[in-house]
Amino acid sequence: MSHPPPFGLMAEFDEAETMTAAVRTARAAGWTRLEAYSPYPVPEAAEALGVSAAPVGYIAMAAAAAGAAISAGAAWYVSVHLYPVNVGGRPPNAWPVFLPTTYLVAILWACAAALIGMLALNGLPRLHHPAFFARGFHRASEDRFFLFLSAEDPLYDEDGAAHFLRGLAPLRVSEVRSE
Amino acid sequence: MAQIFTTQADARLRLALIVGAALVLLIGAAVFAYVRSGNAWAIGRPAAQPIPFSHAVHAGDLGLDCRFCHAGVERRTDAGMPSAETCLGCHERVWNVTAQFAPLRAAIARRAAVEWSSVSRLPDHARFDHAAHSQAGVTCESCHGKVQEMPRTARAETLSMGFCLDCHRNPAAGTQPAAAPAVRPHGLQSLRYEHYGVEVSPLTRCSTCHR
Amino acid sequence: MSDITAPVAEAALRPGAWGFRIAVLLCAAGILLLGISVSAVLVAGIGVWGNNIPHVWGFDLIAYAWWIGIANAASLFAAILVLRRHGLRTAVNRFAEAAALAAILAAALYPILHLGRPWLFHWTLAYPHRAGLWPQFGSPLVWDFWGIMSHVIVTSLFWFIGLIPDLATMRDRAAARGRIRAARAYGLFALGWRGSVTHWHRHQAAYRLVAAMVLPLLLWAQTVVALEFATTLVPAWHQARLPLHVVVTGLPSGLGVVLALAAVLRMALSLERFVDDADMDLLARLLACAGLAAGLAYAHELLVGFLEEDETTRAALSARVLGAGAPAYWGAVLLGALLPQVLWFAGLRSRAAVVVPVGILAAAGVWLDRWSIVVDGLLRDHLPTMSRGYTPSPAEWGLLGGTVALFAMVLLLFGRMIPAVSMFETRHEESETEAEEEER
Amino acid sequence: MSDRTGPRRGPDPAAEPPQPAALASAPQAALERRDALRLMGASLALASLAGCDDVPEHGHPLHAPARAADAAAASAEYATVLEMDGLSRGVVVRTRNGHAVKLEGNPRHPASLGATDIFAEAAVLSLHDPHRSRRIRRDGRPVPTAMLQDALANMRAELAPRGGRGLRILTGPVSSPTLGRVMGQVLAAFPEARWHQHDPLADDAALEGAMRAFGRPATAVPEMGRARTVLCLGADPLGTMPGHLRHARDWIGARRAGRAPRLIVAEAALSLSGARADHRIPLHPAEAEPFARAVAAALGVEGLAAGGQHPAAAEVASALAAAGPEALVIAGHGSAALHALAHAMNRRLGSSALRLLPHPLARPEPMGASLATLAAEMAAGEVTHCLIFGANPAYDAPAALGFEAALRKLPFALHLGFRQDETARLCSWHVPLPHPLEAWGDSRAFDGTPAIRQPATVPLVEEAWGEVELLSVLLGASVTARAAVEASWRAAWGEEGFDARWAGALEEGIAGDPPTPLELPLGANWDRPSPLLPSGLAAVFAPDSGTRGGAEAHEAWLQEMPRPLTKITWGNAALMAPATAAEFGLSPGDEVELSLGGRSLLAPFWPMPGHAPGCVTLPLGGGRRAGGPVGEGRGFDAYALRPADGAWVAPGLSLRPTGRKAPLVTTDSHHRIDSSEAIRTVAPGEALPQPERDASLYKDWPYPGHAWGMAIDLDACIGCNACALACQAENNVPVVGPLAVSQGREMHWLRVDRYHHGPEENPAASFQPVPCMHCEQAPCEPVCPVNATLHDHEGLNVMVYPRCIGTRTCSNNCPYKVRRFNWSDHRRFLDTPARNPDVSLRPRGVMEKCTYCVHRITTARSAASTEGRALQDGEVETACQRACPTRAITFGDINDPESDVSRARQGGRHYAMLGQLGTRPRTTYLARVATDTEDAP
């Protein structure tokens, strides 16, 4: 049985605060390829990791604009160019009555884009991931917190990284294999 | 801990998503194409007729004018189907095949019309005026196709609302300018108007064709 | 801390009890009734209903507006809790969202079924039809079509986004117990969620963003339903205040259903720890508030209607309020606005035997309000010669009963299969509480 | 099928192909089944026949030379006549492929002047009725024609030696010169035979009154157009009186010309004339004669045998006196003395507004007495053979007469009738009668104008026999109906120029002029007062405005058409003044038990504002017991209470509420006094303020070609429903049945709203026909999600049935509520040869509504553009417009300032219903002109 190359090292914590502190320490130590796992949102840790959620908002906003434009544009194009008809004496381009659907479609697209954008930014769906190899990782969705150092980090070497993590007072440090 | 999904699971999921999306698009496109296709409108499928009449022989080889049999085409809503007398007027003398013409003789005996099957029948709610169209320069061929090449008469166009609208939106393309004035003085074409800069033609109003 | 997750997840993962099975059977019978009623409408046409001219709409639109009201109020409530990061969100968000989703599914049946030719409903969609025809974008019904479609999709999205991390929990628990099939099923829908802090960050942004979008969407969707009436020339309907009235009087129905549901679920699934007495208390007081708001809407209706409106509108209102429409109107006021006021009494609102019927009756009161608008609004029209009565037929009652069963069935399955309270929100909440305690 | 299109089988035995013997002996059930299949199949099977104009028995189409080439394929029109109470009115029948699809009035005929009434319109429906009689039957079983011929031959052989003793012939009222002539021949050949006539609606009192006044059966025909003041004593010249279409036209003609005849109506139940009266006096039947006497006395009529008192008399008399020779008194249903008084008053006033004409019937006689004699003879066993032609005494003879029991005893009774009705069931023989649109004949109008009735449609029943054909067998010389009619007119006109005159008569629809008026002196001893009616509740019998005497009860269009004043459909009700009903504690729809002379019946009560107190109006024509599913059991049979002499009034009625609700279907949800802004009234000469065209943010859509509009003159509308029925016939509008009507699902595209205004004891009534308003800013259109209702380039609000998905929102947003929804699929009942092929049938689940007869517009437009000319004003006539007796509806191009409709809109009475809503309707109204019973605003 040949050992596959390691994916990285996982340190397990039982408190969000220790994990957050560990993230801060790691960042200060110059680690760049690292990730933290938690059973509920820990905004402080995200902040420490330097993650921005703004792109989700931008995606939603762009989708809203596109949806609105398509909806209003379709209504206008159909009513003015494709088949102009006399509906109760209203002019062909009765734009105020196109607004309600435009508004609804914009919201619909924004919401759908928020979900899809969030998933895309997160690289989800990804059913198989090396992180699931980590020991005790199933408790990441329950009550444990993890800090992960990637093997691809320039600072990474197996012993140094393990030593660094042990210094952060984890419950356990374990190697994560890549496959 | 152990992985719940294998490494291939992600690939399979992606494939499933892509195939699913492609299927949806494909089915949509197929339906879109089918409802516009000749199949959905029975194009090319001849109807059962009381006698095996061939337009290819009469209109093609012999070069008979359409109006010889469809006498009302320039004057009436209904172009008219030939009566048994019209057929037998010639066929008493030429190609007098008694067995074939039995339905015609029966019709004369019953004083009834010959029960031709129409291949261009429009639905009950549509009204088509042959006189108005022929006077406006619409050729028979534009709707009925090249009947002079059809041994068994079959529908040549969908005759769907979209088909009618194509021509009603742009009548010039479908008519023979030589055969009629560009715009008939009291025809609907003469009453095009503009509203808020949008040009509207009476030819595309519902009541022009529907009843 | 794993004792937070266990009871909630266990409720979903343990085998069904007898009570559950009986309830499912009852609902299945109701859904059979729904099937029969729907078939009757599809086969024989809506002539099997009691509608006529001028009562072209009856039970169909009443039930539609009513279900939409429940869905709206419940969704609105859930979205506000998320946005305000209110403590109650851990307890009732999931119910509220699920109730909203079930209600919107029940509601979505009606706009299609009530058509004279339901199989042609897709003509309201803008797609290239072979006849060259297009929908009429100015119609409130097209607005409503988009409204209900957006409503269904956005409510589902909102519910699903909140559910992803909990599905991951379920996956992991099932895997830990060696139930690999269940783990795979949950895992597929958890989309490989692994609790990355980065993911959480974006997830929260999307969740709150959708929650923020739910507010205007729902207000507008409800408004569009009201606009179907308010844009007509019927004197009782042609009012600028109607959208507000419909939104506000819809609140007691949604909150009433959420309250009743919370009371029932926490007993049935033994979730007293997560939906605690304080949560129930707050929810009950909210329902009382909603009743108060509805009461204000009625007061506004009467004041404006009798003091400000023209003679035709006044006559129409007076027929609804004082004439033949009085039973429905005052029934709505009594059940939707006045009855919830008993919940101001702490002794009463702590009892499930009070809270459940009050919640359900509040919803029934809103149904009466919709009857008062849809049916009794036509008691007095412009011309007296075309007024007729309206009596619902068995097929309409069957449809109403059937959609109630459908609603209950969706909720039963929800309670059985997915976590009834938001586990990650609960964890989050409790960790914050602990932190606060520590600070003290 | 060839035998159907050949010369139709007449009574000639030689022409009769032998019937298969098996048919006669086949089991009854099999025959019935076979028959049922034929009933359903026959009309459809005939649809495939194209053009039968060369069939000798077929009629002569209008404008024959011009249309000859196209006649086979397209439409043809025939001028013919239809009878009502034996008197004819002219119609033009439009046919498609040989089938009658629509009737319209014949403008040349004096009893029509181009208008129709609901009964004429419904003839198309009865023609195609699947329940009409199709087989010769003996004791109820179909038998071959040969058996009938044998039976007739035997009968002739039996009767001839004894001079016809024991033979009785009972007909309806006969105005036909030919039938009269043939009857004369029969009576000459069988001197002991007797001819009786029966008509439940016959006005025997009018005949008796004329006999008293002039000593001969004259008839006084009013000339409404020449009168300045008209007193109607129970008469209804605008509604039920013979010649009503003509009277209505004369009345409105004078009213439009500013010579409005002041109409004073004294009557018990509110009638159409009463509704439009300038002054109406609710009069209990017991007061009728005293009132007339008081008026006569005040006028100075000589020879009065008794006096009378009535508070209103003096005023009425002075109004009549002031009009002098332009005054006119018309008596209606009442006593003979009342008619005599009317004649005397007219004579005293020197009235020039009436014509005294010979009675139009071939043999005028008091029909009640005639029937009573027959019944007595039958009961006494003096009758061995009875031939009943077209009459239905087993149903519509007064029950007190015992006619049914007497008829049952007859050894040989032959019923020649259109349906297997109550009488047919009691007769040993039944022979189908052809529909008037299928058979040759002739007839006279109310003023005696003769006309030839020609078949306008392919005969749908092979075995039908006309009266003349059957009688000719009895005479031993079989002739066809056409030959008999031709013989009559050949005798009248002479041989010279006969063919041209005959062709002209068929083309014109009239066969000569009315007779010259008579100059008759008032006889001595003309006034013989009737015995005073005892006090107490009185029953007043009246023809139902939908089913008349019951003969029309099987016409579904008529059953479903809301009665003009009560809006009752599919039945009848006991009508009373609200005050009288209050005495009995009745509310609308309560069931009451009515007893009179030992007989009783159950009837629903319905209030009628303006009804005279102390009496109950019982409409005749309900409770049919046979003849078809349409009419059977609709309402109650008032003949059960009618006195044996067929009187219109019977005292001593007792009424008892049963405490139950009776099933009564009405479209009247506001059966009380209810005025509305919808109806406007102006003082004579007053102009309504014409509102500014309301401002809009949007520019108006241009209508560069025609812009169709309709103006409905409420001052001319008499509420007769002809427009609504014409619309139903023209547009293939379905009949939905009583259940659906009770649910509020009636389908009439054009309804006639009735409003009462004024005091409940004596209100005025206004009628308002409401078709689609074709609003320029139509509220229905913007709410449709699929563009199924739109405006076209000529301003029509069009409804696109195939596009409709049935959200019904358009109806919600229609303030006029003129849209109708197909709650179920009616197409299978409509897809018959009787349908108008120019109007498509609507499937289940779609909206429909008035189209302004868009098919007529497009047909006319195509015809004009094919001929390279512009459409002329008046070239497009809507069905409702064409039917209206008072020309209340004008339709045309409002872009053309010279069109009739533009001129109507320019008058001061023009207004838009609910105009304040900003819908800008194209259908607009002309306000009513106030009369003295109502106040102008």
Short mmCIF file of C-alpha atoms in Angstrom, two decimals, chain B residues 55-164:
data_model
loop_
_atom_site.label_atom_id
_atom_site.label_comp_id
_atom_site.label_asym_id
_atom_site.label_seq_id
_atom_site.Cartn_x
_atom_site.Cartn_y
_atom_site.Cartn_z
CA HIS B 55 -54.13 18.15 -60.47
CA ALA B 56 -50.88 17.16 -62.17
CA VAL B 57 -52.85 15.96 -65.20
CA HIS B 58 -55.47 18.69 -65.32
CA ALA B 59 -53.62 21.79 -64.20
CA GLY B 60 -50.16 20.59 -65.17
CA ASP B 61 -50.26 18.51 -68.35
CA LEU B 62 -53.51 19.90 -69.77
CA GLY B 63 -52.87 23.40 -68.42
CA LEU B 64 -56.45 24.03 -67.31
CA ASP B 65 -56.96 27.33 -65.53
CA CYS B 66 -57.78 27.04 -61.81
CA ARG B 67 -60.97 29.00 -62.43
CA PHE B 68 -62.24 26.36 -64.79
CA CYS B 69 -63.21 24.24 -61.81
CA HIS B 70 -62.94 26.68 -58.90
CA ALA B 71 -65.18 29.27 -60.45
CA GLY B 72 -65.86 31.40 -57.41
CA VAL B 73 -62.28 32.23 -56.61
CA GLU B 74 -62.44 35.80 -57.89
CA ARG B 75 -65.96 36.62 -56.84
CA ARG B 76 -66.86 34.72 -53.72
CA THR B 77 -65.61 33.84 -50.29
CA ASP B 78 -65.61 30.22 -51.30
CA ALA B 79 -63.56 29.27 -54.33
CA GLY B 80 -66.02 26.52 -55.03
CA MET B 81 -65.47 22.87 -55.83
CA PRO B 82 -66.40 21.50 -59.22
CA SER B 83 -69.81 19.95 -59.62
CA ALA B 84 -70.27 16.54 -61.19
CA GLU B 85 -71.57 18.27 -64.30
CA THR B 86 -68.33 20.23 -64.64
CA CYS B 87 -66.29 17.04 -64.61
CA LEU B 88 -68.56 15.05 -66.84
CA GLY B 89 -68.90 17.94 -69.27
CA CYS B 90 -65.50 16.94 -70.59
CA HIS B 91 -65.37 13.36 -69.49
CA GLU B 92 -68.48 12.37 -71.37
CA ARG B 93 -66.19 12.83 -74.37
CA VAL B 94 -62.66 12.11 -73.20
CA TRP B 95 -61.26 9.49 -70.82
CA ASN B 96 -64.75 8.19 -70.15
CA VAL B 97 -63.95 5.52 -67.61
CA THR B 98 -67.35 4.68 -66.25
CA ALA B 99 -66.26 2.91 -63.09
CA GLN B 100 -64.11 5.80 -61.98
CA PHE B 101 -66.86 8.35 -62.44
CA ALA B 102 -69.54 6.41 -60.62
CA PRO B 103 -69.46 8.76 -57.61
CA LEU B 104 -70.07 11.68 -59.97
CA ARG B 105 -73.05 10.05 -61.58
CA ALA B 106 -74.39 9.12 -58.18
CA ALA B 107 -74.13 12.74 -57.12
CA ILE B 108 -76.08 13.85 -60.17
CA ALA B 109 -78.72 11.24 -59.45
CA ARG B 110 -79.01 12.44 -55.88
CA ARG B 111 -78.93 16.07 -56.98
CA ALA B 112 -76.19 16.51 -54.44
CA ALA B 113 -72.75 18.00 -54.56
CA VAL B 114 -69.72 15.77 -55.02
CA GLU B 115 -68.23 15.11 -51.61
CA TRP B 116 -64.69 16.31 -52.22
CA SER B 117 -62.38 16.30 -49.23
CA SER B 118 -60.73 19.61 -48.64
CA VAL B 119 -57.01 19.48 -47.91
CA SER B 120 -56.90 23.18 -47.06
CA ARG B 121 -59.84 23.37 -44.67
CA LEU B 122 -59.44 26.12 -42.09
CA PRO B 123 -60.87 25.82 -38.60
CA ASP B 124 -64.37 27.06 -37.86
CA HIS B 125 -63.16 30.28 -36.27
CA ALA B 126 -61.14 31.42 -39.28
CA ARG B 127 -62.72 33.11 -42.28
CA PHE B 128 -60.88 33.17 -45.59
CA ASP B 129 -62.21 35.19 -48.50
CA HIS B 130 -60.89 33.92 -51.82
CA ALA B 131 -62.18 36.93 -53.71
CA ALA B 132 -60.42 39.44 -51.48
CA HIS B 133 -57.14 37.54 -51.66
CA SER B 134 -57.16 36.86 -55.38
CA GLN B 135 -58.07 40.47 -56.07
CA ALA B 136 -55.21 41.63 -53.89
CA GLY B 137 -52.85 39.65 -56.08
CA VAL B 138 -52.27 36.65 -53.87
CA THR B 139 -51.60 33.72 -56.16
CA CYS B 140 -53.28 30.37 -55.65
CA GLU B 141 -49.83 28.87 -55.33
CA SER B 142 -48.92 30.95 -52.28
CA CYS B 143 -51.27 28.89 -50.14
CA HIS B 144 -52.05 25.77 -52.17
CA GLY B 145 -48.56 25.12 -53.49
CA LYS B 146 -47.72 23.77 -56.91
CA VAL B 147 -50.85 21.71 -57.40
CA GLN B 148 -49.95 21.30 -61.07
CA GLU B 149 -47.23 18.95 -59.87
CA MET B 150 -49.40 16.95 -57.50
CA PRO B 151 -50.88 13.69 -58.76
CA ARG B 152 -52.73 13.47 -55.44
CA THR B 153 -53.61 16.83 -54.00
CA ALA B 154 -52.10 17.48 -50.61
CA ARG B 155 -51.60 20.43 -48.34
CA ALA B 156 -48.51 22.44 -49.25
CA GLU B 157 -48.30 24.95 -46.44
CA THR B 158 -49.07 24.81 -42.73
CA LEU B 159 -51.95 27.29 -43.14
CA SER B 160 -51.33 28.07 -39.49
CA MET B 161 -51.96 31.48 -38.05
CA GLY B 162 -48.24 32.15 -38.25
CA PHE B 163 -48.32 31.38 -41.97
CA CYS B 164 -51.19 33.80 -42.54
#
